[in-house]
XYZ file of N, CA and C in Angstrom:
453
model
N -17.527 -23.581 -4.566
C -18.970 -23.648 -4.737
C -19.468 -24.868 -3.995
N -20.878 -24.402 -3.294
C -21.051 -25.699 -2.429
C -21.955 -26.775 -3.710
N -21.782 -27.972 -3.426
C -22.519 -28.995 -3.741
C -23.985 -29.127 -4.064
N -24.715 -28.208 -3.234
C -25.854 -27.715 -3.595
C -26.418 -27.075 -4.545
N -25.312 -25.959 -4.776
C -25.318 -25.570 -6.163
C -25.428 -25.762 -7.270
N -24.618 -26.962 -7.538
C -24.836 -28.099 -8.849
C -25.916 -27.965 -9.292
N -27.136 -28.580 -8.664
C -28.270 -28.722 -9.019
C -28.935 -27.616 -9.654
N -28.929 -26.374 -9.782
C -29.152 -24.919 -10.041
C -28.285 -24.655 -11.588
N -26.901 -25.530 -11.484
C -26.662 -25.178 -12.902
C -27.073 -25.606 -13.646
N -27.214 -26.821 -13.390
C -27.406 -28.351 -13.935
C -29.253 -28.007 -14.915
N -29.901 -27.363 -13.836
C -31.023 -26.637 -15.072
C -31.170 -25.253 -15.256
N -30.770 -24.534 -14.921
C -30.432 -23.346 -16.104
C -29.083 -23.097 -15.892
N -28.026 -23.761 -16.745
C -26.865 -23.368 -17.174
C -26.207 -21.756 -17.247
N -26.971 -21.369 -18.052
C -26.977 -20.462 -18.815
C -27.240 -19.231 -17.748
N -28.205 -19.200 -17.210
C -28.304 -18.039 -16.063
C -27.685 -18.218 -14.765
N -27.479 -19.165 -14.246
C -26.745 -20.005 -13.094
C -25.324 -19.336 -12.710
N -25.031 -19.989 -14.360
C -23.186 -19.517 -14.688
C -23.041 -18.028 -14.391
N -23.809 -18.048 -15.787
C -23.644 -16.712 -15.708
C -23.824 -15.865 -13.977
N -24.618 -16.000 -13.303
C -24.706 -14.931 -12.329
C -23.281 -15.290 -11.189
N -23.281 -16.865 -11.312
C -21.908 -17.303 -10.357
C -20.684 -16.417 -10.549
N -20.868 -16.640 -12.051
C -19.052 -15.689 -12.958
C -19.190 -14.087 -11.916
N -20.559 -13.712 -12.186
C -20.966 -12.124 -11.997
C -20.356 -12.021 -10.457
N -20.918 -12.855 -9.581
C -20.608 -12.959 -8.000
C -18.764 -13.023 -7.702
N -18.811 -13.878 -8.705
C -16.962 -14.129 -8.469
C -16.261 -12.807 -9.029
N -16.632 -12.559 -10.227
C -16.092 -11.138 -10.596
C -16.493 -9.842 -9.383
N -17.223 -9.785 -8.700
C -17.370 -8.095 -8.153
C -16.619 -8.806 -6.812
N -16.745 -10.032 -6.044
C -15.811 -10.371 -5.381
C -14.493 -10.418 -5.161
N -13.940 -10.917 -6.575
C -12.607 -10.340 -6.324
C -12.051 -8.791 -6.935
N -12.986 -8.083 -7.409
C -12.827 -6.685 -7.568
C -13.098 -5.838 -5.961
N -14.020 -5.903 -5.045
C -14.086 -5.733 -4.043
C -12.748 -6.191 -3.239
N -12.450 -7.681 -3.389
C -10.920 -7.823 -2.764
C -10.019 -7.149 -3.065
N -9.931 -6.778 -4.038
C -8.671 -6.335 -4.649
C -8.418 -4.372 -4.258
N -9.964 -4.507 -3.902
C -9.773 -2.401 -3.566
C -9.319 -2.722 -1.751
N -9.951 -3.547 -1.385
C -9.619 -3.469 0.016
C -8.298 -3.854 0.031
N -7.419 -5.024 -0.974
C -6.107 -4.684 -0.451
C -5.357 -4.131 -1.138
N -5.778 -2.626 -1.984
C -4.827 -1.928 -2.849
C -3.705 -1.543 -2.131
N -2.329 -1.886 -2.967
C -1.165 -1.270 -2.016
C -1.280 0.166 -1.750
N -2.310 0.949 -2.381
C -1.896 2.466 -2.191
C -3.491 2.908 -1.492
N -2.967 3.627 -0.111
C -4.337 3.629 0.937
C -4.104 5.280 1.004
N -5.336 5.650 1.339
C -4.962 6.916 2.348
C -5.266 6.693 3.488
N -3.882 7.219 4.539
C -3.764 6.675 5.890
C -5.257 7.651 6.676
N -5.747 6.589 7.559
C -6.845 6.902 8.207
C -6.347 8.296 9.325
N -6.976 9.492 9.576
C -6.263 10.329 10.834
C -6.418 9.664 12.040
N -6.979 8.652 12.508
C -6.809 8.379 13.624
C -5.618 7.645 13.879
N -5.472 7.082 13.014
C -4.178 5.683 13.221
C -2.877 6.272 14.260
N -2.850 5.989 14.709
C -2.285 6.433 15.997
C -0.422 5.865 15.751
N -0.553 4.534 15.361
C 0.214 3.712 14.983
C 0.613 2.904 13.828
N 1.361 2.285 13.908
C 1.713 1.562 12.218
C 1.594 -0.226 12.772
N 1.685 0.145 13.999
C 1.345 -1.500 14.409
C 0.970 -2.962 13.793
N -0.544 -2.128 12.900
C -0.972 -3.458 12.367
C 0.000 -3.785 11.004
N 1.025 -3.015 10.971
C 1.946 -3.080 9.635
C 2.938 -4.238 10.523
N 3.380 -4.106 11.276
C 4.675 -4.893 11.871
C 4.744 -5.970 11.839
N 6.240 -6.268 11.461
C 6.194 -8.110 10.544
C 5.641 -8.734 8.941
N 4.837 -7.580 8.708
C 3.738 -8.331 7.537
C 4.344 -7.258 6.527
N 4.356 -6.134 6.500
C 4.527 -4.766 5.867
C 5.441 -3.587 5.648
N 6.099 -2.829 5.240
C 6.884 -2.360 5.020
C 5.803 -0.817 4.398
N 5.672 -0.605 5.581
C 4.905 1.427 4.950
C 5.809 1.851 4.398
N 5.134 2.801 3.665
C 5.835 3.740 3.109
C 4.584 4.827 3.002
N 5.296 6.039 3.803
C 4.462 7.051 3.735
C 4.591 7.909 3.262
N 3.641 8.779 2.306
C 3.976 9.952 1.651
C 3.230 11.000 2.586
N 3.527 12.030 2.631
C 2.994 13.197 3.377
C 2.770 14.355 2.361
N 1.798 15.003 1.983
C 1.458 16.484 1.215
C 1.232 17.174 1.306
N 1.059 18.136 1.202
C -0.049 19.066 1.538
C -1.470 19.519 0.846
N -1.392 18.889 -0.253
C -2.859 18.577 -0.957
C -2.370 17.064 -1.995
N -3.538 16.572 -2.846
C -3.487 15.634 -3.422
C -2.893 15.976 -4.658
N -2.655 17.476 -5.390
C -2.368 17.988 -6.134
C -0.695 18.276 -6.014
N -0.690 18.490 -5.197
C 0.888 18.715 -5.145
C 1.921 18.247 -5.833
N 3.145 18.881 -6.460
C 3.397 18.432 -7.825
C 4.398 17.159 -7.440
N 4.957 17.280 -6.035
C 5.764 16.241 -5.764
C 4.992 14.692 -4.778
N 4.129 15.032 -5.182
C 3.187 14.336 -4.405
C 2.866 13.363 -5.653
N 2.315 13.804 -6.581
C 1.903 13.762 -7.710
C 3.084 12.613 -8.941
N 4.234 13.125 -8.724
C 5.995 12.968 -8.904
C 5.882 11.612 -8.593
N 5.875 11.617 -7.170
C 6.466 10.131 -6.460
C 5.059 9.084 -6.174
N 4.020 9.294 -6.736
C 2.725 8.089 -6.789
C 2.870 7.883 -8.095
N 3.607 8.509 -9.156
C 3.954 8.326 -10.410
C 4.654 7.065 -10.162
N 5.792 7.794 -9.939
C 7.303 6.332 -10.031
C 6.936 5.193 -9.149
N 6.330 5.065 -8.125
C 6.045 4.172 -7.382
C 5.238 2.982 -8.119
N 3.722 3.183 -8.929
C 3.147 2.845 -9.934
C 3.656 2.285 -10.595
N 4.884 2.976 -10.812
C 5.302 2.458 -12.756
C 6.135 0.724 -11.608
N 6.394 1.023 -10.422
C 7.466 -0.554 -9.866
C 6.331 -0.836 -9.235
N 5.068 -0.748 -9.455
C 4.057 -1.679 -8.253
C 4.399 -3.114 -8.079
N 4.463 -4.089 -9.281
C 5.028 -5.297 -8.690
C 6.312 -6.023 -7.939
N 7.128 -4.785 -8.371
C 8.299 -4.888 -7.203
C 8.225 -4.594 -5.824
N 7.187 -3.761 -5.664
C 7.186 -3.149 -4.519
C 5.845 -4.264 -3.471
N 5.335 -4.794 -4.329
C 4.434 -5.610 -4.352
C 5.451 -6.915 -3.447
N 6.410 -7.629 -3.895
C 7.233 -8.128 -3.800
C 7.544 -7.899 -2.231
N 7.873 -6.802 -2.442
C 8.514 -6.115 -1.107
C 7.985 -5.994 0.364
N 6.382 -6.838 -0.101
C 5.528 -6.422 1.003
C 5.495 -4.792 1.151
N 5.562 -3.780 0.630
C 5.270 -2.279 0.174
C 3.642 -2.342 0.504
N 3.100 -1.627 1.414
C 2.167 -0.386 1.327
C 2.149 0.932 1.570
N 1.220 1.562 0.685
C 1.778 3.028 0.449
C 0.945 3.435 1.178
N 0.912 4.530 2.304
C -0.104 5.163 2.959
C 0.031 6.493 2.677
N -1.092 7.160 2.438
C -0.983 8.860 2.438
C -1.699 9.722 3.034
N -0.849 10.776 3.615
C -1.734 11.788 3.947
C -1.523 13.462 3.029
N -2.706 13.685 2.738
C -2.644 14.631 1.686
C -3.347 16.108 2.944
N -3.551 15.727 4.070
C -4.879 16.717 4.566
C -3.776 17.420 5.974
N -2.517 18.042 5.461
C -2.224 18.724 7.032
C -3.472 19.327 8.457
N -4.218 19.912 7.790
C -4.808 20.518 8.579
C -5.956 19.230 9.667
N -5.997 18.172 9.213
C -6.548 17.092 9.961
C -5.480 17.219 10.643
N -4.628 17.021 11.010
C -3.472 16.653 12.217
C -3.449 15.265 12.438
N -3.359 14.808 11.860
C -3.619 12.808 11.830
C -2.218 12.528 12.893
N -2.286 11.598 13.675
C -1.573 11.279 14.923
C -0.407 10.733 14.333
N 0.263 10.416 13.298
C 1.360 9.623 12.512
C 1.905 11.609 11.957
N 1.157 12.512 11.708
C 1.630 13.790 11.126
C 2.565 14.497 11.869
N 1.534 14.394 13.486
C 1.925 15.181 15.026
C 3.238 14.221 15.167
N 3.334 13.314 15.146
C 4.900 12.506 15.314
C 6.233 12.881 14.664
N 5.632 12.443 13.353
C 6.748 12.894 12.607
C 6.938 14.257 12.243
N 6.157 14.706 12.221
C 6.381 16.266 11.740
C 6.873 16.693 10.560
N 6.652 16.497 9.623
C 6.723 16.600 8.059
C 6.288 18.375 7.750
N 7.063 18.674 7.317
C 6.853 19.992 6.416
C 6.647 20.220 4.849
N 5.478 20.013 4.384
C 5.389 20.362 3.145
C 5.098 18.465 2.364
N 5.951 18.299 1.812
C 6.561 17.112 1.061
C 7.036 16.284 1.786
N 6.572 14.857 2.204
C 7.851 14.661 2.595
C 7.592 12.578 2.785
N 8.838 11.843 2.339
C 8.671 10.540 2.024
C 8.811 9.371 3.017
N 8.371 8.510 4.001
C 9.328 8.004 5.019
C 9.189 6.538 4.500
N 9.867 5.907 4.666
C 9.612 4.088 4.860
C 9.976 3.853 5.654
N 9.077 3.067 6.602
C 9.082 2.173 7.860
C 9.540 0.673 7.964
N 9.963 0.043 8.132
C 10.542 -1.539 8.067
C 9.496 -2.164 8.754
N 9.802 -3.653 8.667
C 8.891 -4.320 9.036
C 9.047 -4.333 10.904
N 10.256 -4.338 11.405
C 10.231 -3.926 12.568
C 10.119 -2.780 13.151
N 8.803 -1.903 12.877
C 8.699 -0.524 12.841
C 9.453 1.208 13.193
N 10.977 0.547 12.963
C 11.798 1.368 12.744
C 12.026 2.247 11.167
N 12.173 4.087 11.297
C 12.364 4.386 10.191
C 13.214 4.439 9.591
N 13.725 3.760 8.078
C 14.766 3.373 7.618
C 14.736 4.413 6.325
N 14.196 5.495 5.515
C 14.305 6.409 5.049
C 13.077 7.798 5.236
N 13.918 8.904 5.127
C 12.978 9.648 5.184
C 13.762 11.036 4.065
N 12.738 11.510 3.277
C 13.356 12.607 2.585
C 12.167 13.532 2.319
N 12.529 14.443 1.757
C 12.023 16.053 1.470
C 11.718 16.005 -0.008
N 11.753 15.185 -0.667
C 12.178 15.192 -2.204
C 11.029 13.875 -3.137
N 11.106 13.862 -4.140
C 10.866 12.449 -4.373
C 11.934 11.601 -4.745
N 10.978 9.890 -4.381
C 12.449 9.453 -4.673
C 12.283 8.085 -5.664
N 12.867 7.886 -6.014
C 12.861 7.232 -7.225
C 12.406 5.194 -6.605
N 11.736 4.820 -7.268
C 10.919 3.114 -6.750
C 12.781 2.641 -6.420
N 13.947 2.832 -7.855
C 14.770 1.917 -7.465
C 15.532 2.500 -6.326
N 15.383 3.813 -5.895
C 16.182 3.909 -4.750
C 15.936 3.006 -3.229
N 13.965 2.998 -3.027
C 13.363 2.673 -2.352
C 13.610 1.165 -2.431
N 14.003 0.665 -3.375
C 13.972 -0.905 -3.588
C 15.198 -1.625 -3.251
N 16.454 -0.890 -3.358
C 17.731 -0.923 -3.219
C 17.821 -1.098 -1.842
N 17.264 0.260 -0.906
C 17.299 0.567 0.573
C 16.539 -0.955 0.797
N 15.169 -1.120 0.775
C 14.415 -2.436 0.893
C 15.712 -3.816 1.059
N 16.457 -3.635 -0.537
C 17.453 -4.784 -0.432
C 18.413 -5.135 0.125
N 18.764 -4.074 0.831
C 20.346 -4.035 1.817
C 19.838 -4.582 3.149
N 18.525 -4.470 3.268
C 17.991 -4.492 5.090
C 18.352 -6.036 5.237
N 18.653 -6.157 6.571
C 19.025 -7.829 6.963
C 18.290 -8.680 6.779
N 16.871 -7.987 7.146
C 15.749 -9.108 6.991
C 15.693 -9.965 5.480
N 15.841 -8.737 4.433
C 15.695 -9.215 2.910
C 16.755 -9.294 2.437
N 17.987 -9.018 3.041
C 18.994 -9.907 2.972
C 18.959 -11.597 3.117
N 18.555 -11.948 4.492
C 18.292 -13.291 5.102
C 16.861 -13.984 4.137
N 16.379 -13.149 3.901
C 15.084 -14.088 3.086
C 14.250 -14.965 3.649
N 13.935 -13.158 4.885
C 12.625 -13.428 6.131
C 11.539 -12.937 5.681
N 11.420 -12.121 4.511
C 10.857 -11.090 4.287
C 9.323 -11.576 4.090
């Protein structure tokens, strides 16, 4: 808070505070949606680029938002958010085949399907199935990087 401010609490306390608290609260509620770990991937994104070094994707692919394995594995993921949190983990999704999103046309996913990307944008799992946070966390723990404790 700048210095200027003072003066504003200093005579009405009471409404001052109060609206400061109000500003700080929708502020960091606004922060906090822009950096939710769980996004739906934009169709243009062409690339995972702005992930590299900082991030560790993990992409789910569906074929609707309903889908029961779709549905399955944003479950288990949830229940380890602060591990995965840990992990530098973001979850990107695409639920919309028929957009053809430029990350879809690449990989080519049929139906269901799970990948995680490393921080050096190589893919280090991919499955058909869901898969469980500790499998994903395990794979995460063997990699050299989080071995070395670059992560």
């Amino acid at each position: 808070m700048s210095m200027s401010a003072y003066p504003l609490l200093l005579r009405a306390p009471g409404k001052s505070l109060l609206m400061t608290l109000l500003c700080v609260v929708l502020s960091n509620t606004a922060h906090a949606a822009e950096n939710s770990m769980f996004q739906m991937l934009a169709a243009d994104s062409a690339t995972l680029n702005a992930y590299r070094w900082n991030k560790r994707p993990v992409i789910i692919f569906a074929p609707s938002q309903q889908d029961a394995k779709y549905l399955e594995q944003v479950r288990m993921l949830k229940q380890q958010q602060p591990a995965l949190e840990e992990r530098d983990i973001i979850v990107l999704t695409d639920t919309s085949p028929d957009t053809k999103s430029t990350l879809r046309s690449q990989l080519q996913p049929e139906g269901f399907e799970i990948v995680l990307v490393g921080k050096d944008g190589g893919i280090k799992l991919r499955e058909t199935s869901p898969i469980s946070a500790e499998v994903l966390l395990s794979t995460i723990d063997r990699m050299p990087m989080r071995k070395a404790g670059q992560d």
